Amino acid sequence: MSARLPYPRTGRRRAALVASCTSLLLVAAGCSFGPPEPDPAGEPPNLPTPSVSASPGGAGQQVVATTLAKGLRVPWAIAFLPDGGGLVTERDSGRILKIGPESGPDGLRVAPVQTIPDVAAGGEAGLLGIAVSPSYDRDETVFVYYTTQQDNRVAKLKLGGRPTPILTGIPRARTHDGGGLAFGPDGQLYVSTGDAGAPDAAQDRASLGGKILRITTDGRPAPGNPFPGSPVWSLGHRNVQGLAWDAGKRMYATEFGQNTWDEINRINAGGNYGWPVVEGQADNGQYVDPIAQWRTAEASCSGLTSVQRLLVAACLRGQRLWVLELTDTGTVLGQPRELLGGRYGRLRAAAAAPDGSVWVSTSNHDGRGRPTPEDDRLLRLVFADGGAGRS
């Protein structure tokens, strides 16, 4: 399907993207693939015998996905520990799972770590984002975003311990709960919130709804925020879930539209992204236009990650990945590429692993998908030629 782009085509497409799994894979597209080498950012996962499928991804492209884990229930977010294992939240159960780095006969080892108390799941609400402290080797701290009966909130904890809330009062609803959580290159914690069904809150700087927030690990407004004394980093958002930074430390986010345009935005401090006044490209100097937009049936992207020069967005309703190549200045080179279209159903989380691969989760048990006996799944992708992983 085609995408309406708010930017011109400025260069050629990169070479084909491929994904690889283990040394059991055969030669594909003229390259042989094996397990990744150790990475200084963390040990790679001990990969299982792969479950592999290939699909075309456009001119000369293909992607091969390894199933790392099966039988999950609405895996919402992924964050990595120093040992290369992934922490995965389950939205409806309120559980945190540790996946890998150990493997078994059916994939990576899946070990429940704990269930977060007070999670009130329902609709799009529940246990959502997770982030690992950049100083985890010293403080062993993990941060989570979840819905209670009263609000959405951010809490910190040591795995197995009781969460300590650090930011409360984020508006909650059955839809538009936001939930993205990630540490930026500056060491501050970024939090994405939804408008919780009250669109005007997105333009109200006194409300935490419809925003991207920037806070310290104690939950206070981070130094250097654009509005003194406020945790607000950007406003005018309908429902942001995915957050990512490129190699130049520029920030990006996925944005759910209403009926017309879903977006990927480059996030600027103090930027106003227009909701509910505008949806998609506005060509209005008051608001920041998206760097890419799609009809909602083609996208509805949740997770977002950056790997070298690529932004990878995992889409729910669109049931695909959208891959954008970035220039050195953070603009988009050429047209977005579609991968995995319809192959695994709804795709939600996307996270760059310590070994350079990308982990993606399905979301077919979220009440809007058609789950298979293997769902929900955790997939591993490796991109070549400007992408991720080693080939």
Coordinates of C-alpha atoms in Angstrom, one line a residue:
M1 CA 0.0 0.0 0.0
S2 CA 1.2 3.5 -0.7
A3 CA 1.9 6.2 1.9
R4 CA 1.2 9.9 1.7
L5 CA 4.5 11.6 2.5
P6 CA 5.0 15.1 3.8
Y7 CA 8.5 15.2 2.4
P8 CA 10.0 14.7 -1.1
R9 CA 12.0 11.7 -2.2
T10 CA 15.6 12.8 -1.6
G11 CA 17.7 9.8 -2.5
R12 CA 18.0 6.2 -3.5
R13 CA 16.7 3.3 -1.4
R14 CA 19.2 1.4 0.6
A15 CA 20.1 -2.2 -0.3
A16 CA 17.9 -5.1 0.8
L17 CA 17.1 -5.6 4.5
V18 CA 17.4 -9.1 5.8
A19 CA 17.1 -10.8 9.1
S20 CA 19.2 -13.7 10.4
C21 CA 18.9 -16.1 13.3
T22 CA 21.5 -18.8 14.1
S23 CA 24.1 -20.9 12.4
L24 CA 21.3 -23.3 11.4
L25 CA 20.1 -20.8 8.7
L26 CA 21.0 -21.5 5.1
V27 CA 22.6 -19.0 2.8
A28 CA 20.1 -16.2 1.8
A29 CA 20.6 -13.5 -0.9
G30 CA 24.3 -14.4 -1.2
C31 CA 25.2 -14.1 2.4
S32 CA 25.6 -16.7 5.1
F33 CA 24.4 -15.9 8.6
G34 CA 25.5 -17.1 12.0
P35 CA 25.1 -16.1 15.7
P36 CA 26.2 -12.6 16.6
E37 CA 29.5 -11.9 18.2
P38 CA 29.7 -10.6 21.8
D39 CA 28.8 -7.0 22.0
P40 CA 30.3 -4.6 24.6
A41 CA 26.8 -3.3 25.4
G42 CA 25.7 -6.7 26.7
E43 CA 25.9 -10.4 25.8
P44 CA 23.7 -11.6 23.0
P45 CA 20.9 -13.9 23.8
N46 CA 21.5 -17.6 23.5
L47 CA 19.2 -18.1 20.5
P48 CA 16.9 -21.1 20.1
T49 CA 16.6 -23.3 17.1
P50 CA 15.0 -20.8 14.8
S51 CA 11.4 -20.8 13.5
V52 CA 12.0 -19.0 10.2
S53 CA 9.8 -17.5 7.6
A54 CA 10.7 -15.1 4.8
S55 CA 8.6 -12.5 3.1
P56 CA 9.2 -9.9 0.4
G57 CA 9.6 -6.4 1.6
G58 CA 9.7 -4.4 -1.6
A59 CA 12.2 -4.2 -4.3
G60 CA 14.8 -6.9 -3.6
Q61 CA 14.0 -7.0 0.1
Q62 CA 13.2 -9.8 2.4
V63 CA 13.0 -10.3 6.1
V64 CA 13.5 -13.5 8.1
A65 CA 12.1 -13.7 11.6
T66 CA 13.1 -16.0 14.4
T67 CA 10.5 -16.8 17.0
L68 CA 12.1 -16.4 20.4
A69 CA 9.1 -17.1 22.6
K70 CA 5.5 -18.2 22.2
G71 CA 2.3 -18.2 24.3
L72 CA 2.6 -14.7 25.7
R73 CA -0.4 -12.5 26.5
V74 CA -0.3 -9.0 25.1
P75 CA 3.4 -8.3 25.5
W76 CA 3.4 -4.5 25.6
A77 CA 7.0 -3.3 26.0
I78 CA 10.6 -4.6 26.0
A79 CA 13.7 -3.4 27.8
F80 CA 17.0 -5.1 28.2
L81 CA 19.2 -6.1 31.2
P82 CA 23.0 -6.0 31.1
D83 CA 23.1 -9.8 30.6
G84 CA 21.2 -9.5 27.3
G85 CA 17.9 -10.9 28.6
G86 CA 14.8 -9.0 27.9
L87 CA 12.2 -7.7 30.3
V88 CA 8.7 -7.9 28.8
T89 CA 5.5 -6.5 30.3
E90 CA 2.2 -8.2 29.8
R91 CA -0.6 -5.5 29.6
D92 CA -3.5 -7.5 31.0
S93 CA -1.9 -9.9 33.4
G94 CA 0.3 -7.2 35.0
R95 CA 3.3 -9.5 34.8
I96 CA 6.9 -8.7 34.1
L97 CA 8.6 -11.6 32.3
K98 CA 12.3 -12.2 31.8
I99 CA 13.0 -13.7 28.4
G100 CA 16.5 -15.1 27.9
P101 CA 19.4 -15.1 27.6
E102 CA 19.1 -18.8 28.5
S103 CA 17.4 -21.0 26.0
G104 CA 15.4 -24.2 26.0
P105 CA 14.1 -26.6 23.3
D106 CA 11.2 -24.2 22.3
G107 CA 12.9 -20.9 22.4
L108 CA 14.4 -18.5 24.9
R109 CA 13.6 -19.3 28.6
V110 CA 10.6 -17.3 29.8
A111 CA 10.6 -16.7 33.5
P112 CA 7.9 -14.7 35.3
V113 CA 9.6 -12.2 37.6
Q114 CA 6.7 -10.6 39.4
T115 CA 3.2 -9.3 39.0
I116 CA 2.7 -5.6 39.6
P117 CA 0.1 -5.0 42.3
D118 CA -2.7 -2.4 41.7
V119 CA -2.7 -2.8 38.0
A120 CA -6.2 -2.1 36.7
A121 CA -6.3 -3.6 33.2
G122 CA -9.1 -3.0 30.7
G123 CA -9.3 -1.8 27.2
E124 CA -5.9 -0.2 26.4
A125 CA -5.0 0.2 30.1
G126 CA -2.8 -2.1 32.2
L127 CA 0.9 -2.7 32.7
L128 CA 2.4 -0.8 29.8
G129 CA 6.0 0.6 29.5
I130 CA 9.2 -0.5 31.1
A131 CA 12.7 1.0 31.2
V132 CA 15.9 -0.3 32.8
S133 CA 18.1 2.2 34.7
P134 CA 21.2 3.2 32.8
S135 CA 23.0 2.5 36.0
Y136 CA 21.4 -0.9 36.5
D137 CA 24.7 -2.5 37.4
R138 CA 24.9 -0.3 40.4
D139 CA 21.2 0.4 41.4
E140 CA 19.4 -2.7 40.0
T141 CA 16.4 -0.4 39.3
V142 CA 13.6 -0.8 36.8
F143 CA 10.8 1.7 35.9
V144 CA 7.3 0.8 34.9
Y145 CA 4.2 2.7 33.6
Y146 CA 0.8 1.2 34.6
T147 CA -2.8 2.0 35.1
T148 CA -4.5 1.9 38.5
Q149 CA -8.1 2.5 39.4
Q150 CA -7.3 6.2 39.9
D151 CA -4.7 7.1 37.3
N152 CA -1.7 6.1 35.2
R153 CA 1.6 6.3 37.0
V154 CA 5.3 5.7 36.8
A155 CA 7.0 3.7 39.5
K156 CA 10.5 2.3 40.2
L157 CA 11.4 -1.0 41.7
K158 CA 14.0 -3.7 42.1
L159 CA 12.8 -6.9 40.4
G160 CA 10.8 -8.9 42.9
G161 CA 10.2 -5.8 45.1
R162 CA 7.2 -3.6 45.6
P163 CA 7.0 -0.6 43.2
T164 CA 7.5 2.9 44.6
P165 CA 5.4 5.5 42.6
I166 CA 7.5 8.5 41.4
L167 CA 4.9 10.2 39.2
T168 CA 1.1 9.9 39.7
G169 CA -2.0 11.6 38.4
I170 CA -1.6 10.9 34.7
P171 CA -5.1 10.7 33.2
R172 CA -6.4 7.2 32.7
A173 CA -9.2 5.8 30.5
R174 CA -10.1 2.6 28.6
T175 CA -8.3 4.1 25.6
H176 CA -5.5 6.6 24.9
D177 CA -3.4 5.8 27.9
G178 CA 0.0 6.4 26.3
G179 CA 2.5 4.3 28.2
G180 CA 5.9 4.7 26.5
L181 CA 8.8 4.8 28.9
A182 CA 12.5 5.2 27.9
F183 CA 15.7 6.7 29.0
G184 CA 17.1 9.3 26.6
P185 CA 20.8 9.8 25.8
D186 CA 20.8 12.6 28.4
G187 CA 20.0 10.0 31.2
Q188 CA 16.6 11.5 31.9
L189 CA 13.4 9.4 31.8
Y190 CA 10.9 10.2 29.1
V191 CA 7.2 9.3 29.5
S192 CA 4.5 9.3 26.8
T193 CA 0.9 9.9 27.9
G194 CA -2.4 9.8 26.0
D195 CA -5.2 12.3 26.1
A196 CA -7.4 9.7 27.9
G197 CA -10.4 10.6 25.8
A198 CA -10.2 14.3 26.7
P199 CA -8.6 15.9 23.6
D200 CA -8.4 19.4 25.0
A201 CA -6.0 18.2 27.7
A202 CA -3.3 17.8 25.0
Q203 CA -3.1 21.6 24.6
D204 CA -3.3 22.3 28.4
R205 CA 0.2 22.6 29.8
A206 CA -1.2 22.1 33.3
S207 CA -2.5 18.6 32.4
L208 CA -0.2 15.5 32.1
G209 CA -2.5 14.1 29.4
G210 CA -1.5 14.2 25.7
K211 CA 2.2 14.9 26.4
I212 CA 5.7 13.6 26.4
L213 CA 7.2 14.2 29.8
R214 CA 10.8 14.4 30.9
I215 CA 11.6 13.6 34.5
T216 CA 14.4 12.6 36.8
T217 CA 14.6 9.1 38.3
D218 CA 12.8 10.6 41.4
G219 CA 9.9 11.8 39.3
R220 CA 10.7 15.5 39.3
P221 CA 10.8 17.8 36.3
A222 CA 14.2 17.3 34.7
P223 CA 16.6 20.2 34.5
G224 CA 16.4 22.1 31.2
N225 CA 12.8 21.3 30.5
P226 CA 11.2 23.9 28.2
F227 CA 8.5 25.0 30.7
P228 CA 10.1 25.9 34.1
G229 CA 8.9 23.6 36.9
S230 CA 6.9 21.4 34.6
P231 CA 7.6 17.8 33.5
V232 CA 6.2 18.6 30.0
W233 CA 8.7 18.2 27.2
S234 CA 6.2 18.4 24.3
L235 CA 2.5 18.7 23.9
G236 CA -0.4 18.4 21.5
H237 CA -0.3 14.6 21.4
R238 CA -3.3 12.3 21.0
N239 CA -1.7 9.0 22.1
V240 CA 2.1 8.4 21.9
Q241 CA 3.4 5.0 22.7
G242 CA 6.8 4.5 21.0
L243 CA 9.9 6.6 21.7
A244 CA 13.3 6.4 20.1
W245 CA 16.5 8.3 19.5
D246 CA 18.8 8.2 16.5
A247 CA 22.6 8.2 16.5
G248 CA 22.6 12.0 16.5
K249 CA 20.5 12.0 19.8
R250 CA 17.4 13.3 18.0
M251 CA 14.2 12.0 19.4
Y252 CA 11.2 10.5 17.5
A253 CA 7.8 9.2 18.5
T254 CA 4.9 7.2 17.1
E255 CA 1.5 8.9 17.2
F256 CA -2.0 7.4 16.9
G257 CA -4.3 9.5 14.8
Q258 CA -8.0 9.5 15.0
N259 CA -9.6 8.7 11.7
T260 CA -7.2 10.0 9.1
W261 CA -3.5 10.0 9.7
D262 CA -1.1 8.1 12.0
E263 CA 2.3 9.8 12.4
I264 CA 5.9 9.5 13.2
N265 CA 7.2 12.8 14.7
R266 CA 10.6 14.2 15.4
I267 CA 10.2 15.5 18.9
N268 CA 11.5 19.0 19.8
A269 CA 11.7 20.5 23.3
G270 CA 8.6 22.6 23.8
G271 CA 7.1 21.5 20.4
N272 CA 3.3 21.5 19.9
Y273 CA 2.2 18.6 17.7
G274 CA -1.3 20.0 17.1
W275 CA -3.8 17.6 18.5
P276 CA -6.8 18.1 18.7
V277 CA -6.6 21.1 16.3
V278 CA -4.9 19.2 13.5
E279 CA -4.2 15.6 12.6
G280 CA -1.3 14.8 10.3
Q281 CA 0.4 17.4 8.2
A282 CA -0.9 20.9 8.9
D283 CA 1.5 23.3 7.2
N284 CA 0.9 25.6 10.1
G285 CA 3.8 27.3 11.8
Q286 CA 2.2 26.9 15.2
Y287 CA 2.5 23.1 15.0
V288 CA 5.2 20.6 14.2
D289 CA 4.4 18.5 11.2
P290 CA 5.1 14.7 11.1
I291 CA 8.1 13.3 9.2
A292 CA 5.9 10.5 8.0
Q293 CA 2.2 9.8 8.0
W294 CA -0.1 7.0 6.9
R295 CA -3.8 6.2 6.7
T296 CA -4.8 4.6 9.9
A297 CA -5.6 1.2 8.2
E298 CA -2.0 1.1 7.0
A299 CA -0.3 1.9 10.3
S300 CA -1.6 2.5 13.9
C301 CA 2.0 2.0 15.0
S302 CA 2.9 1.5 18.7
G303 CA 6.5 0.5 19.2
L304 CA 9.4 2.4 17.8
T305 CA 13.2 1.8 17.8
S306 CA 16.3 3.2 16.1
V307 CA 19.0 1.0 14.7
Q308 CA 21.9 2.8 13.1
R309 CA 20.3 4.8 10.3
L310 CA 16.8 3.2 10.5
L311 CA 13.7 3.9 12.4
V312 CA 11.6 0.7 12.8
A313 CA 7.9 1.1 13.8
A314 CA 5.7 -1.8 14.8
C315 CA 2.1 -1.4 13.7
L316 CA -1.1 -2.8 15.2
R317 CA -4.0 -2.2 12.8
G318 CA -1.5 -2.1 9.9
Q319 CA 0.0 -5.5 10.8
R320 CA 3.4 -4.6 9.5
L321 CA 6.7 -2.8 10.2
W322 CA 7.4 0.6 8.6
V323 CA 11.1 1.2 8.2
L324 CA 12.4 4.7 7.6
E325 CA 15.9 5.5 6.7
L326 CA 17.3 8.7 8.2
T327 CA 19.9 11.1 6.9
D328 CA 22.8 12.5 9.0
T329 CA 20.5 15.5 9.8
G330 CA 17.5 13.5 10.9
T331 CA 15.4 13.8 7.8
V332 CA 13.9 10.9 5.9
L333 CA 15.8 9.5 2.9
G334 CA 13.5 8.1 0.2
Q335 CA 10.2 6.4 1.0
P336 CA 9.3 4.3 4.1
R337 CA 9.5 0.5 3.4
E338 CA 6.9 -2.0 4.5
L339 CA 8.0 -5.3 6.0
L340 CA 6.2 -8.4 7.4
G341 CA 2.9 -7.1 6.1
G342 CA 0.1 -9.4 7.5
R343 CA 2.5 -12.2 8.3
Y344 CA 2.3 -12.2 12.1
G345 CA -0.9 -10.1 12.7
R346 CA -0.8 -7.1 15.0
L347 CA 2.7 -5.9 16.0
R348 CA 3.2 -3.8 19.1
A349 CA 6.7 -3.5 20.8
A350 CA 9.9 -2.9 18.9
A351 CA 13.2 -2.7 20.8
A352 CA 16.9 -2.7 19.8
A353 CA 18.7 -5.5 21.7
P354 CA 22.2 -5.2 23.0
D355 CA 23.6 -7.4 20.2
G356 CA 22.1 -5.0 17.5
S357 CA 19.1 -7.1 16.6
V358 CA 15.5 -5.9 16.9
W359 CA 13.0 -7.7 19.0
V360 CA 9.3 -7.3 18.0
S361 CA 6.2 -8.5 19.8
T362 CA 2.8 -9.5 18.4
S363 CA -0.4 -8.3 20.0
N364 CA -3.1 -10.7 18.8
H365 CA -4.6 -11.4 22.2
D366 CA -5.4 -7.7 22.8
G367 CA -9.1 -8.1 21.9
R368 CA -8.6 -6.7 18.3
G369 CA -6.6 -9.5 16.7
R370 CA -7.0 -13.1 15.6
P371 CA -4.6 -15.1 17.8
T372 CA -3.1 -18.4 16.6
P373 CA -2.1 -21.2 19.0
E374 CA 1.5 -19.7 19.1
D375 CA 0.4 -16.1 20.0
D376 CA 1.5 -13.9 21.3
R377 CA 5.0 -14.2 20.0
L378 CA 8.4 -12.5 20.5
L379 CA 10.3 -12.2 17.2
R380 CA 14.0 -11.4 16.5
L381 CA 15.1 -9.5 13.4
V382 CA 18.5 -8.6 12.1
F383 CA 18.9 -5.9 9.4
A384 CA 21.8 -5.7 7.0
D385 CA 23.4 -2.8 5.1
G386 CA 22.8 0.1 7.4
G387 CA 20.5 -1.8 9.6
A388 CA 21.0 -3.9 12.7
G389 CA 22.7 -7.0 13.8
R390 CA 25.6 -8.8 12.3
S391 CA 25.6 -10.7 9.0

